[in-house]
PDB file of N, CA and C in Angstrom:
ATOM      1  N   UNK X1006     -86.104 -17.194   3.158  1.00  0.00           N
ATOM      2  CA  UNK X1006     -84.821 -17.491   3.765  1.00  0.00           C
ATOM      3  C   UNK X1006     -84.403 -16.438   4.785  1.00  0.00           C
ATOM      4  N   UNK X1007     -85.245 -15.144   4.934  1.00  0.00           N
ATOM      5  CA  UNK X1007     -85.047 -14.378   5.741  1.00  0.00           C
ATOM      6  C   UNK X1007     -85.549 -13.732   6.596  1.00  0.00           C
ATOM      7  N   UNK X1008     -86.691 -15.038   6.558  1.00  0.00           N
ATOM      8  CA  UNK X1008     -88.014 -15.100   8.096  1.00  0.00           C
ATOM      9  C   UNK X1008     -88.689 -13.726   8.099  1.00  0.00           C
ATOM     10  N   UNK X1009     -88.677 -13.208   6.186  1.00  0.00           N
ATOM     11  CA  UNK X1009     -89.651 -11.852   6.232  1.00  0.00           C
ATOM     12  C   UNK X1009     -90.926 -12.762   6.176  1.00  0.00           C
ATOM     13  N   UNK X1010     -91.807 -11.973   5.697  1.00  0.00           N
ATOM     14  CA  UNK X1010     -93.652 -12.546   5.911  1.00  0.00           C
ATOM     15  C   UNK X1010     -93.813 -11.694   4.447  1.00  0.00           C
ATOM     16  N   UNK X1011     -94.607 -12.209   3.277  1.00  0.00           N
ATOM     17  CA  UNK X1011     -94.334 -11.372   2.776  1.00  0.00           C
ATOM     18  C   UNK X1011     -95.965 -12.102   1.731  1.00  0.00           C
ATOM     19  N   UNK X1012     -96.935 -11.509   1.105  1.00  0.00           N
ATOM     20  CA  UNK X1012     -98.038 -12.197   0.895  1.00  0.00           C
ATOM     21  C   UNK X1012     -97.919 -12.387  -1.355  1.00  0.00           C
ATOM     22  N   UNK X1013     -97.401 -13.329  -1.804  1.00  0.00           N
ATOM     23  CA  UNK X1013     -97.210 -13.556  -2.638  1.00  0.00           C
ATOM     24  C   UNK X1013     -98.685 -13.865  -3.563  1.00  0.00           C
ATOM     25  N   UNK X1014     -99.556 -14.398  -3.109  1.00  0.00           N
ATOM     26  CA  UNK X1014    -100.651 -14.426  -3.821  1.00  0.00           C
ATOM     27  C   UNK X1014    -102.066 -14.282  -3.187  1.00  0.00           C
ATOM     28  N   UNK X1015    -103.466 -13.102  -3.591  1.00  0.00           N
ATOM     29  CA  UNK X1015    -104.136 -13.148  -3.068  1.00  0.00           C
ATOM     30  C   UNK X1015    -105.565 -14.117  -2.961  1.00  0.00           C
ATOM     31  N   UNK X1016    -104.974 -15.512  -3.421  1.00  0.00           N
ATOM     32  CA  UNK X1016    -106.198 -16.330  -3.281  1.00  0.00           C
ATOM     33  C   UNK X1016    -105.842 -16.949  -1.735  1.00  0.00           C
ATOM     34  N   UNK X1017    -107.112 -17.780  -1.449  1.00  0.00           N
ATOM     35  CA  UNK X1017    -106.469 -18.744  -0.375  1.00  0.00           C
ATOM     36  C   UNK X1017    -106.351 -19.724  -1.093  1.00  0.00           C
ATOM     37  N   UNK X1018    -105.644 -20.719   0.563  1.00  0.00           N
ATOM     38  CA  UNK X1018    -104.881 -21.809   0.194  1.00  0.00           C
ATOM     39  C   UNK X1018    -105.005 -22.565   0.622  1.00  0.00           C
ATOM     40  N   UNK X1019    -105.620 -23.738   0.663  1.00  0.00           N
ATOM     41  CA  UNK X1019    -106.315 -24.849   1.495  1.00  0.00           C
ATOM     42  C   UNK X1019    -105.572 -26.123   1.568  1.00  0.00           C
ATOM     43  N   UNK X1020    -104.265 -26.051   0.425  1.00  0.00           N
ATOM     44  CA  UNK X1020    -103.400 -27.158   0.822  1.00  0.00           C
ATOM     45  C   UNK X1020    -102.206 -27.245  -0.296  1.00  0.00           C
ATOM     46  N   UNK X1021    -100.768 -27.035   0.056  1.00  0.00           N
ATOM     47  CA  UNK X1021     -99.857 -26.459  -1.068  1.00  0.00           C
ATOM     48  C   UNK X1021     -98.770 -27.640  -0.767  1.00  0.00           C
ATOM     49  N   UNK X1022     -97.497 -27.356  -1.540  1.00  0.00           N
ATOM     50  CA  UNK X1022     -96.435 -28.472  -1.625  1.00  0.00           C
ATOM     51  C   UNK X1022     -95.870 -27.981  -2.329  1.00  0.00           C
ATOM     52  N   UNK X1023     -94.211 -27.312  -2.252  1.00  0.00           N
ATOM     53  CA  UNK X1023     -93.145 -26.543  -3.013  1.00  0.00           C
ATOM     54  C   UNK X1023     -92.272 -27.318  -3.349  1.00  0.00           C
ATOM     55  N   UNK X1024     -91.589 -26.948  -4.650  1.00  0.00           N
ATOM     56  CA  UNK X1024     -90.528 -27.620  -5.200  1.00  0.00           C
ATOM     57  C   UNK X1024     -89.569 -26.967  -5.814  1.00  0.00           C
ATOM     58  N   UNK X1025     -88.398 -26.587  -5.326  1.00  0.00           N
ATOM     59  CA  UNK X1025     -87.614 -25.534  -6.058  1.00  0.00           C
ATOM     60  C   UNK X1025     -88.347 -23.774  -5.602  1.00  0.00           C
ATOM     61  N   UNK X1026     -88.460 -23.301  -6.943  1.00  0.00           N
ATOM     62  CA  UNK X1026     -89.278 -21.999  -7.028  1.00  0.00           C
ATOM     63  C   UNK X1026     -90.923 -22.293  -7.466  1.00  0.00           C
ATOM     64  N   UNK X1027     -91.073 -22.853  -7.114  1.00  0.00           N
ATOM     65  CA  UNK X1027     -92.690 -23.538  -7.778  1.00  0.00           C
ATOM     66  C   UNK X1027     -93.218 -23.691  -6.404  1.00  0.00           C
ATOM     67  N   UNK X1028     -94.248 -23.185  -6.248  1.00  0.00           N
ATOM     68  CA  UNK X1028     -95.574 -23.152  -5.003  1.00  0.00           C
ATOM     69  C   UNK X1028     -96.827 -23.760  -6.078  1.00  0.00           C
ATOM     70  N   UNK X1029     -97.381 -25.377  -5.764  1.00  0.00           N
ATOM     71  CA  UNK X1029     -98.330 -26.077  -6.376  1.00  0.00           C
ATOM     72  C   UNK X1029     -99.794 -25.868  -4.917  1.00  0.00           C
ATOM     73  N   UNK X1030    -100.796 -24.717  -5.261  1.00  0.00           N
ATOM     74  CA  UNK X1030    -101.875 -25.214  -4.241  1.00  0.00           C
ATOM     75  C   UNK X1030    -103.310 -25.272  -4.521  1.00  0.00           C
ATOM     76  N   UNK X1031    -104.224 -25.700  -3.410  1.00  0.00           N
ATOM     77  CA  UNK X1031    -105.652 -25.754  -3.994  1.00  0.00           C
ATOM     78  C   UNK X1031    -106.181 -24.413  -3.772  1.00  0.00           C
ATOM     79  N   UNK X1032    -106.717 -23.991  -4.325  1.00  0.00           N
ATOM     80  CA  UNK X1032    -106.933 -22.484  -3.800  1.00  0.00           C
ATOM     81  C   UNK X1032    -109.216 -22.996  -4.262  1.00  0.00           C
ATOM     82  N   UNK X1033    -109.293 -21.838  -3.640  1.00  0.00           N
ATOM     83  CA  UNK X1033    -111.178 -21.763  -4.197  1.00  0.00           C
ATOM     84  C   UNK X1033    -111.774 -20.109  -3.825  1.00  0.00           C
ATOM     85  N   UNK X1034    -111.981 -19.573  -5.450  1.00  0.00           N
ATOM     86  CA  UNK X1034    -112.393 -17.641  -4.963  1.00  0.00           C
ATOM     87  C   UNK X1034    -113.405 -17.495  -3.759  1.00  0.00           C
ATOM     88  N   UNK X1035    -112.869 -17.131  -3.131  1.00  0.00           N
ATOM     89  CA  UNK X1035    -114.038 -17.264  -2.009  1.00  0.00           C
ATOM     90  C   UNK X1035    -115.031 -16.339  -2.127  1.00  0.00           C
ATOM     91  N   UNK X1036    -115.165 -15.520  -3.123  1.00  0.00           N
ATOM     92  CA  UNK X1036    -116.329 -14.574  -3.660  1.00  0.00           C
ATOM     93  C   UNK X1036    -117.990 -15.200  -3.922  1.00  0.00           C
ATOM     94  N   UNK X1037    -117.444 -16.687  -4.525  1.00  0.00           N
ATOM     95  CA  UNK X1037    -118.424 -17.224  -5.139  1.00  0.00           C
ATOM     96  C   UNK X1037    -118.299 -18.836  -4.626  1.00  0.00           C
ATOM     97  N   UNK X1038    -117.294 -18.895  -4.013  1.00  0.00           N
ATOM     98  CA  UNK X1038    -116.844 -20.532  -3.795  1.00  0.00           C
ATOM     99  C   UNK X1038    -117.224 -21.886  -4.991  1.00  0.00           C
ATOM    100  N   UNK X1039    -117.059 -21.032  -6.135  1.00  0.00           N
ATOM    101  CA  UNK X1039    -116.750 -21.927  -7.209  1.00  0.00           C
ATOM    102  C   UNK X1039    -115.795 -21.806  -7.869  1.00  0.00           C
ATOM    103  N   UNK X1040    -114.728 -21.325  -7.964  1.00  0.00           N
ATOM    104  CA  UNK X1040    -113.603 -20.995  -8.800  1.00  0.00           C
ATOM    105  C   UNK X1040    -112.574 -22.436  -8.372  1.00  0.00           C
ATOM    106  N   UNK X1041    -112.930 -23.222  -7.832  1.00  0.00           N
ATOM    107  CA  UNK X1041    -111.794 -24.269  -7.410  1.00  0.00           C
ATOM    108  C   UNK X1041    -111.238 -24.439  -8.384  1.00  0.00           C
ATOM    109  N   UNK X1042    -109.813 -24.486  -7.444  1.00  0.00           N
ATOM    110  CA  UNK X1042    -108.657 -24.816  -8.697  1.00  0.00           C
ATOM    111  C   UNK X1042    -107.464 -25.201  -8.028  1.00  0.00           C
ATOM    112  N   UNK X1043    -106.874 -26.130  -9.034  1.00  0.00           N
ATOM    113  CA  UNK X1043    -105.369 -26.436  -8.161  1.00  0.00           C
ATOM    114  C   UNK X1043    -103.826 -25.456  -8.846  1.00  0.00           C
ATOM    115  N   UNK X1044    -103.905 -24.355  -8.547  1.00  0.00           N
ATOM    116  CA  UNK X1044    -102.934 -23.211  -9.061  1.00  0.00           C
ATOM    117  C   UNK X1044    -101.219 -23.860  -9.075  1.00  0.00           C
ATOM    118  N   UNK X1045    -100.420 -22.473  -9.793  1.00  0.00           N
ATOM    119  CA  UNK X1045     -99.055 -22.663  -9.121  1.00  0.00           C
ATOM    120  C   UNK X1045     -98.424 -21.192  -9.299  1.00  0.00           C
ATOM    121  N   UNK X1046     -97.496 -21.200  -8.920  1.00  0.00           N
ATOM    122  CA  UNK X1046     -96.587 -20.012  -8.554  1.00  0.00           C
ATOM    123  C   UNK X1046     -95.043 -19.903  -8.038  1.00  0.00           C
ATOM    124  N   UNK X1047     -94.960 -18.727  -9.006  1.00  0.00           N
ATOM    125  CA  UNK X1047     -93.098 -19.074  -8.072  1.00  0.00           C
ATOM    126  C   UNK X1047     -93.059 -18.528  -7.046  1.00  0.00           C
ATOM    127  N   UNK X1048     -92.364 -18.733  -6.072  1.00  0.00           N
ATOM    128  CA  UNK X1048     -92.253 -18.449  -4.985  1.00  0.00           C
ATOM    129  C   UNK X1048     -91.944 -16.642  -4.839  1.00  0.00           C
ATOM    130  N   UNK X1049     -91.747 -16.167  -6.144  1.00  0.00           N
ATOM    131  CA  UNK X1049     -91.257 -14.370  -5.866  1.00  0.00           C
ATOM    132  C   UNK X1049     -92.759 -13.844  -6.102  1.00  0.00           C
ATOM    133  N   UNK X1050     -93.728 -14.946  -6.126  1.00  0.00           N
ATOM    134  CA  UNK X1050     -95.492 -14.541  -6.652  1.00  0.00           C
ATOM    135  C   UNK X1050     -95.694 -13.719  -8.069  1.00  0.00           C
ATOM    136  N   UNK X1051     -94.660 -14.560  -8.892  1.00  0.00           N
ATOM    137  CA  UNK X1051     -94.972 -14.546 -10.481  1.00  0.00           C
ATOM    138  C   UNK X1051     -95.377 -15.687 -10.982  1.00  0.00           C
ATOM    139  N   UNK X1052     -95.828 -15.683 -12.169  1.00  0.00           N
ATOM    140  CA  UNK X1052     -96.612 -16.819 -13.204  1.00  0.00           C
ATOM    141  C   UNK X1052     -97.300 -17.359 -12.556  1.00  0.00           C
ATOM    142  N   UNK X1053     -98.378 -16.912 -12.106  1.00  0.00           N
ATOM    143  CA  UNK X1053     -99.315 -17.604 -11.539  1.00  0.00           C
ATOM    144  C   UNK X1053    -100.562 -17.888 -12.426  1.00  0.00           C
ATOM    145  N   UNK X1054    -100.862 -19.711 -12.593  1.00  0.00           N
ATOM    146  CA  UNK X1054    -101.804 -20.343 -13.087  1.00  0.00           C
ATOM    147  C   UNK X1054    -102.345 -20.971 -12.999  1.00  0.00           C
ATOM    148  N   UNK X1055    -103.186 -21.491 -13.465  1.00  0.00           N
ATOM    149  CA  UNK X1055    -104.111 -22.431 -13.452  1.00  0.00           C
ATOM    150  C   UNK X1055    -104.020 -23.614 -13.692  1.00  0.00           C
ATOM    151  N   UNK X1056    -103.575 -24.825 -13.151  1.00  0.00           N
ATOM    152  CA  UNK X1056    -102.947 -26.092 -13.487  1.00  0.00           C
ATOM    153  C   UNK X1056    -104.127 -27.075 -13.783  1.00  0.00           C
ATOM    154  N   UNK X1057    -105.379 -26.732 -12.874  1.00  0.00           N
ATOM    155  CA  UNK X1057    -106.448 -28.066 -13.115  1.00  0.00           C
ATOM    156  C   UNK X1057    -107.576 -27.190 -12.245  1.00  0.00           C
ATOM    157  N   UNK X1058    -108.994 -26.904 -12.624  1.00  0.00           N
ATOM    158  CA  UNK X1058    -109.934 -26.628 -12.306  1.00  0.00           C
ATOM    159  C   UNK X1058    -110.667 -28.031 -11.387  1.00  0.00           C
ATOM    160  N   UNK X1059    -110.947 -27.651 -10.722  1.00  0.00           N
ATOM    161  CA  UNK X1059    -111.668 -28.171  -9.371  1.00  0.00           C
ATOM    162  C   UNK X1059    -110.797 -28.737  -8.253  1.00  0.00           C
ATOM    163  N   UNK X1060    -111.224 -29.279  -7.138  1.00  0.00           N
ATOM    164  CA  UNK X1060    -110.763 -29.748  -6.246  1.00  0.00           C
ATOM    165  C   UNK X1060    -109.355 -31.093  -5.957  1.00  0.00           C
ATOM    166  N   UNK X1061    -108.774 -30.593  -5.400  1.00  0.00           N
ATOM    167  CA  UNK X1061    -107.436 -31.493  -5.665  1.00  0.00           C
ATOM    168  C   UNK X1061    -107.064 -31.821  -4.300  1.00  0.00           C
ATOM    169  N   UNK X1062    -106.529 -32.941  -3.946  1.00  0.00           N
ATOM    170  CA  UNK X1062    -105.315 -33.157  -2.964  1.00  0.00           C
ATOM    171  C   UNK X1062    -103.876 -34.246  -3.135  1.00  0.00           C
ATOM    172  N   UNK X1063    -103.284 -34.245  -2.080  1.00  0.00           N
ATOM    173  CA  UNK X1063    -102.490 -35.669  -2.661  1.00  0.00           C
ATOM    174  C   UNK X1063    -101.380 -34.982  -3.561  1.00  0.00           C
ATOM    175  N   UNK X1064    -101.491 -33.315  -3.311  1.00  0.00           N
ATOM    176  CA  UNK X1064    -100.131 -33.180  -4.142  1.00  0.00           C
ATOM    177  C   UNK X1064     -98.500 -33.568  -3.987  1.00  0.00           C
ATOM    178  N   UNK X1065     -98.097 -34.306  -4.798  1.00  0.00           N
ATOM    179  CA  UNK X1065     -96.643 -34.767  -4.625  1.00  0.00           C
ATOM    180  C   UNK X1065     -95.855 -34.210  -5.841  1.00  0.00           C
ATOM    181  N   UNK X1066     -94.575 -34.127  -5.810  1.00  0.00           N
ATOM    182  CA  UNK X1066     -93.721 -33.422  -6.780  1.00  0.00           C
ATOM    183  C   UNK X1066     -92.400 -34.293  -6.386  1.00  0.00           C
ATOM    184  N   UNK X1067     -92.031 -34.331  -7.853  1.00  0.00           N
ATOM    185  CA  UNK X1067     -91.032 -35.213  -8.027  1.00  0.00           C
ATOM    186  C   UNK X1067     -90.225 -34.181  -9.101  1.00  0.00           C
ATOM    187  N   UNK X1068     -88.526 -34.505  -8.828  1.00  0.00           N
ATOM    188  CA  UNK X1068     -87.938 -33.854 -10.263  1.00  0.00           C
ATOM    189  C   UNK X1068     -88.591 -33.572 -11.835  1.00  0.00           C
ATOM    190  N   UNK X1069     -89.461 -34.385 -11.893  1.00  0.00           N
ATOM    191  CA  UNK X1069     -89.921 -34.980 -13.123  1.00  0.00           C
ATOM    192  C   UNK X1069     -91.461 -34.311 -13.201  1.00  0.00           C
ATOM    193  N   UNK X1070     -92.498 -34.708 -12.469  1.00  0.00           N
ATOM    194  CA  UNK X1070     -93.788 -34.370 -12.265  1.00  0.00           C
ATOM    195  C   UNK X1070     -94.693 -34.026 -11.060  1.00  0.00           C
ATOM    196  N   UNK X1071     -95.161 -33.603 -10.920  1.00  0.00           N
ATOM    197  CA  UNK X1071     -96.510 -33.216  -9.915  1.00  0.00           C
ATOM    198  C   UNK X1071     -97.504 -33.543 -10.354  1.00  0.00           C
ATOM    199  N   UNK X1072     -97.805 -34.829  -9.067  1.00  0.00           N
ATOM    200  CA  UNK X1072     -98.788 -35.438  -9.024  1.00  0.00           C
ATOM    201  C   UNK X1072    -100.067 -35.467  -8.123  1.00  0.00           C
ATOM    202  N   UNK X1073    -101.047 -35.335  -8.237  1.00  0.00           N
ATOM    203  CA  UNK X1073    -102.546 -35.169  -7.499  1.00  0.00           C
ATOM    204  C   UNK X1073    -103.753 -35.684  -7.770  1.00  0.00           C
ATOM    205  N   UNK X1074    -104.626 -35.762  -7.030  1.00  0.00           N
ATOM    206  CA  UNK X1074    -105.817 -36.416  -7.316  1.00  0.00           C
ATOM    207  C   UNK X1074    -107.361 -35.331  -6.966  1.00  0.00           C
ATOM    208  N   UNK X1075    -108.211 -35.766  -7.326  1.00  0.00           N
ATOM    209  CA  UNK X1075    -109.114 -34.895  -7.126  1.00  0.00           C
ATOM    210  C   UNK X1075    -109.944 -35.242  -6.040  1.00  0.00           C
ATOM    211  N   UNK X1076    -110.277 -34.655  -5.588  1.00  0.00           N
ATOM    212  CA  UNK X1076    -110.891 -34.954  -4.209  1.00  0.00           C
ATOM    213  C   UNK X1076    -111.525 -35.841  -3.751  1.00  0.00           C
ATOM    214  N   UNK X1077    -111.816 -37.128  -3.080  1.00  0.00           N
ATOM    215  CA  UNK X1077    -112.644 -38.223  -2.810  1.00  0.00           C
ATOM    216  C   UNK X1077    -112.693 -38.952  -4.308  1.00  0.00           C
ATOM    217  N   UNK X1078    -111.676 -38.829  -4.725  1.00  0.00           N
ATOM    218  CA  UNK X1078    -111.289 -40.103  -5.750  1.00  0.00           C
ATOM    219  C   UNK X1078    -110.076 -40.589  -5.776  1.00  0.00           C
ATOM    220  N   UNK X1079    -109.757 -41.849  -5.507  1.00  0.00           N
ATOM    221  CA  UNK X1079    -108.301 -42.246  -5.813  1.00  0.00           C
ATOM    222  C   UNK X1079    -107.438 -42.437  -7.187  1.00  0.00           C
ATOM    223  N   UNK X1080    -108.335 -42.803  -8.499  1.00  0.00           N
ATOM    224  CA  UNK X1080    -108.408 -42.933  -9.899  1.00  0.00           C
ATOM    225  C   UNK X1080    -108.960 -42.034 -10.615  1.00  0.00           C
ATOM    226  N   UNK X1081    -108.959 -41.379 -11.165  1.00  0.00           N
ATOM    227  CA  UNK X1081    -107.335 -41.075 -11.771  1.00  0.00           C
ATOM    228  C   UNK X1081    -106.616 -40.442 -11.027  1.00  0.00           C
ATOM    229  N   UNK X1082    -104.812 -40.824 -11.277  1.00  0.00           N
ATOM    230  CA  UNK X1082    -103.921 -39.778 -10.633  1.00  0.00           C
ATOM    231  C   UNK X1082    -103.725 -38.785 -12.208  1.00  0.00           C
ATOM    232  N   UNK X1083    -103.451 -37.576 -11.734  1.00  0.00           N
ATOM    233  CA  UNK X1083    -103.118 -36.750 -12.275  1.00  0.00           C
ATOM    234  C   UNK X1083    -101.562 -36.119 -12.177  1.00  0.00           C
ATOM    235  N   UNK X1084    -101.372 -35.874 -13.621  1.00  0.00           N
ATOM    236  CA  UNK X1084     -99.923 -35.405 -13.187  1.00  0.00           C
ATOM    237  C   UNK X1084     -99.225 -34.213 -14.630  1.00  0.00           C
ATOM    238  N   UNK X1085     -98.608 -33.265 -14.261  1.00  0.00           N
ATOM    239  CA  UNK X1085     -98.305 -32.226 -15.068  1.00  0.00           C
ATOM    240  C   UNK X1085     -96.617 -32.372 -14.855  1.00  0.00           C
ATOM    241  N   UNK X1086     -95.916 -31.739 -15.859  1.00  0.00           N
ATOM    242  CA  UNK X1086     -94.422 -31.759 -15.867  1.00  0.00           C
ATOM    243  C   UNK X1086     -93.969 -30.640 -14.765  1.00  0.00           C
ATOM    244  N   UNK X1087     -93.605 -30.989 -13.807  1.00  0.00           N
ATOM    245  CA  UNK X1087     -92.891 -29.966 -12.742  1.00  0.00           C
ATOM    246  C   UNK X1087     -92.265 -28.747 -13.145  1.00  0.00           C
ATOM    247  N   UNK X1088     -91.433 -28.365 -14.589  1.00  0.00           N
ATOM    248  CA  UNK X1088     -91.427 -26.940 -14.597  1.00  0.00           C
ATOM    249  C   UNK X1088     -91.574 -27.138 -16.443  1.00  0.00           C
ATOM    250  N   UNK X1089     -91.691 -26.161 -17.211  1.00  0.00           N
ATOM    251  CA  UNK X1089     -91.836 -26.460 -18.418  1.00  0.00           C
ATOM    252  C   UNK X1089     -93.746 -26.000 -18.276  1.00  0.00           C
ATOM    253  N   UNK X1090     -94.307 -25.788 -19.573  1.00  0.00           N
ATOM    254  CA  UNK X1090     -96.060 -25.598 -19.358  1.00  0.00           C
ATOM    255  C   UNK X1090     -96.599 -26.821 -18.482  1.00  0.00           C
ATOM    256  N   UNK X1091     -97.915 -26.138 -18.200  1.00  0.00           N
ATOM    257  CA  UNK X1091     -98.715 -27.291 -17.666  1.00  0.00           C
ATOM    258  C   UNK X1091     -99.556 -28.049 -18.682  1.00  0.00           C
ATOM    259  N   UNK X1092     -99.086 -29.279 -18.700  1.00  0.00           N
ATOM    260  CA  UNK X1092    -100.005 -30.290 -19.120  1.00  0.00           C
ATOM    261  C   UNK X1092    -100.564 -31.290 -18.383  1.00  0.00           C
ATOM    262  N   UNK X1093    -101.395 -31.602 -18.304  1.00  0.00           N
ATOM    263  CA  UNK X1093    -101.935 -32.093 -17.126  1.00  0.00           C
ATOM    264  C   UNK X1093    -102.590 -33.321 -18.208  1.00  0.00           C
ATOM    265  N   UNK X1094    -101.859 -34.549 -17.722  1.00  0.00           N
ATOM    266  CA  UNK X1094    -102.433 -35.909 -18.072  1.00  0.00           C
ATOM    267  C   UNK X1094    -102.497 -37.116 -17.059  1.00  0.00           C
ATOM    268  N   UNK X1095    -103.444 -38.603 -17.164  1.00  0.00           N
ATOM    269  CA  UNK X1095    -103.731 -39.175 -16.204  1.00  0.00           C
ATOM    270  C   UNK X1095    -102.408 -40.160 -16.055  1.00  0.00           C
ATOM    271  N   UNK X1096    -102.318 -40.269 -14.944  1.00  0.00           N
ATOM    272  CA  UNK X1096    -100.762 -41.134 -14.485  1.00  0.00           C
ATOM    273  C   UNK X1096    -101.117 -42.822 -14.884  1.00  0.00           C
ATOM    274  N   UNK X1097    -101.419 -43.310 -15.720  1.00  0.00           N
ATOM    275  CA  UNK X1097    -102.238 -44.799 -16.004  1.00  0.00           C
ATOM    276  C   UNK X1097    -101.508 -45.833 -15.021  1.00  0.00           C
ATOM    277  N   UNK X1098    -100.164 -45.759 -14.755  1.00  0.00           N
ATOM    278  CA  UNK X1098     -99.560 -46.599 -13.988  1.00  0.00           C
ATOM    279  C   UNK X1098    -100.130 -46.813 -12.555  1.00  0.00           C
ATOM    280  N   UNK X1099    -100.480 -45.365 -12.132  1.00  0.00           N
ATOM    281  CA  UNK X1099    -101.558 -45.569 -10.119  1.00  0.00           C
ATOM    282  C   UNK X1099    -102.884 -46.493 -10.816  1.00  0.00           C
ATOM    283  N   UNK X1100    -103.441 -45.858 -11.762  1.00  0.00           N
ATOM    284  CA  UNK X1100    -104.443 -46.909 -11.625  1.00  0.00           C
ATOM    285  C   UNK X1100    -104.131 -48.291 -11.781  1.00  0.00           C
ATOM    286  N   UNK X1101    -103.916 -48.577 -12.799  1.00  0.00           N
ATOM    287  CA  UNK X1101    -103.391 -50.218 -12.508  1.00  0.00           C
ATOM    288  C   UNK X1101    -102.712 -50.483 -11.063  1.00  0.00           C
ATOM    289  N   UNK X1102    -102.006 -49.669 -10.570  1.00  0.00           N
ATOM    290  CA  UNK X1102    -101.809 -50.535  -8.971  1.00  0.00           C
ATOM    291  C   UNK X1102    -102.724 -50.387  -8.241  1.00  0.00           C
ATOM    292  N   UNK X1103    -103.556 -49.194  -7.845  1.00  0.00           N
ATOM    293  CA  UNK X1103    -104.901 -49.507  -7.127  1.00  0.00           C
ATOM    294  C   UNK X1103    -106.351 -50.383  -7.896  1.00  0.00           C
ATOM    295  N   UNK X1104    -106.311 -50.516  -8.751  1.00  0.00           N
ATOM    296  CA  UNK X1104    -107.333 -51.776  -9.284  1.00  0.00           C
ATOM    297  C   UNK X1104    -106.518 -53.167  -9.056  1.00  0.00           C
ATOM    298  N   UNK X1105    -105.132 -53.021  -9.483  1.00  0.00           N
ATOM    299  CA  UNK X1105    -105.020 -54.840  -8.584  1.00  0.00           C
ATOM    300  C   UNK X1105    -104.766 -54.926  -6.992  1.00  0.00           C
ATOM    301  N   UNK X1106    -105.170 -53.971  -6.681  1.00  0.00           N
ATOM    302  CA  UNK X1106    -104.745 -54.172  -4.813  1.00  0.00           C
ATOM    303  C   UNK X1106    -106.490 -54.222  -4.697  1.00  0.00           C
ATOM    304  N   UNK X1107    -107.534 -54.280  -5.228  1.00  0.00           N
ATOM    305  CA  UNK X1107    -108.999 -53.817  -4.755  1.00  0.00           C
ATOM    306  C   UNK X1107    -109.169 -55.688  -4.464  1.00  0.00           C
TER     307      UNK X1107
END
């Protein structure tokens, strides 16, 4: 809010989406370029975790949940409770609308 620059976490970030104090992104260790993961963080660059191992996009956040998919798949959507732990379960409702639109 005060156009400082200021580096909150040292992974990269290949594709993020904020909600409140919550920073949801894909990050991958670039040491080894296998660590993919879809992280989160508050925006002061505390609690930072691990929400879902491997590749993600399609992140959306709603009051309720944050939702994503894994890379070059449309089924399953995935989705964890927006603040509260991460649990990460499949959204069954996207699939049924993309299997009757096929």
């Amino acid at each position: 809010s005060d156009d400082s620059i200021r580096e909150i976490s040292s992974k990269r970030c290949d594709t993020y989406n904020v909600y409140e104090d919550w920073i949801y992104f894909q990050t991958v260790d670039t040491s080894d370029n296998e660590g993919y993961a879809l992280m989160r963080i508050r925006t002061d660059g505390s609690d930072e975790e691990v929400v879902r191992y491997g590749v993600h996009r399609n992140i959306c956040i709603t009051d309720d949940y944050v939702y994503f998919r894994e890379f070059n798949n449309d089924v399953p959507v995935y989705r964890t409770p927006t603040n509260g732990g991460v649990s990460v379960t499949t959204f069954d409702a996207a699939e049924n609308v993309v299997m009757n639109a096929k």
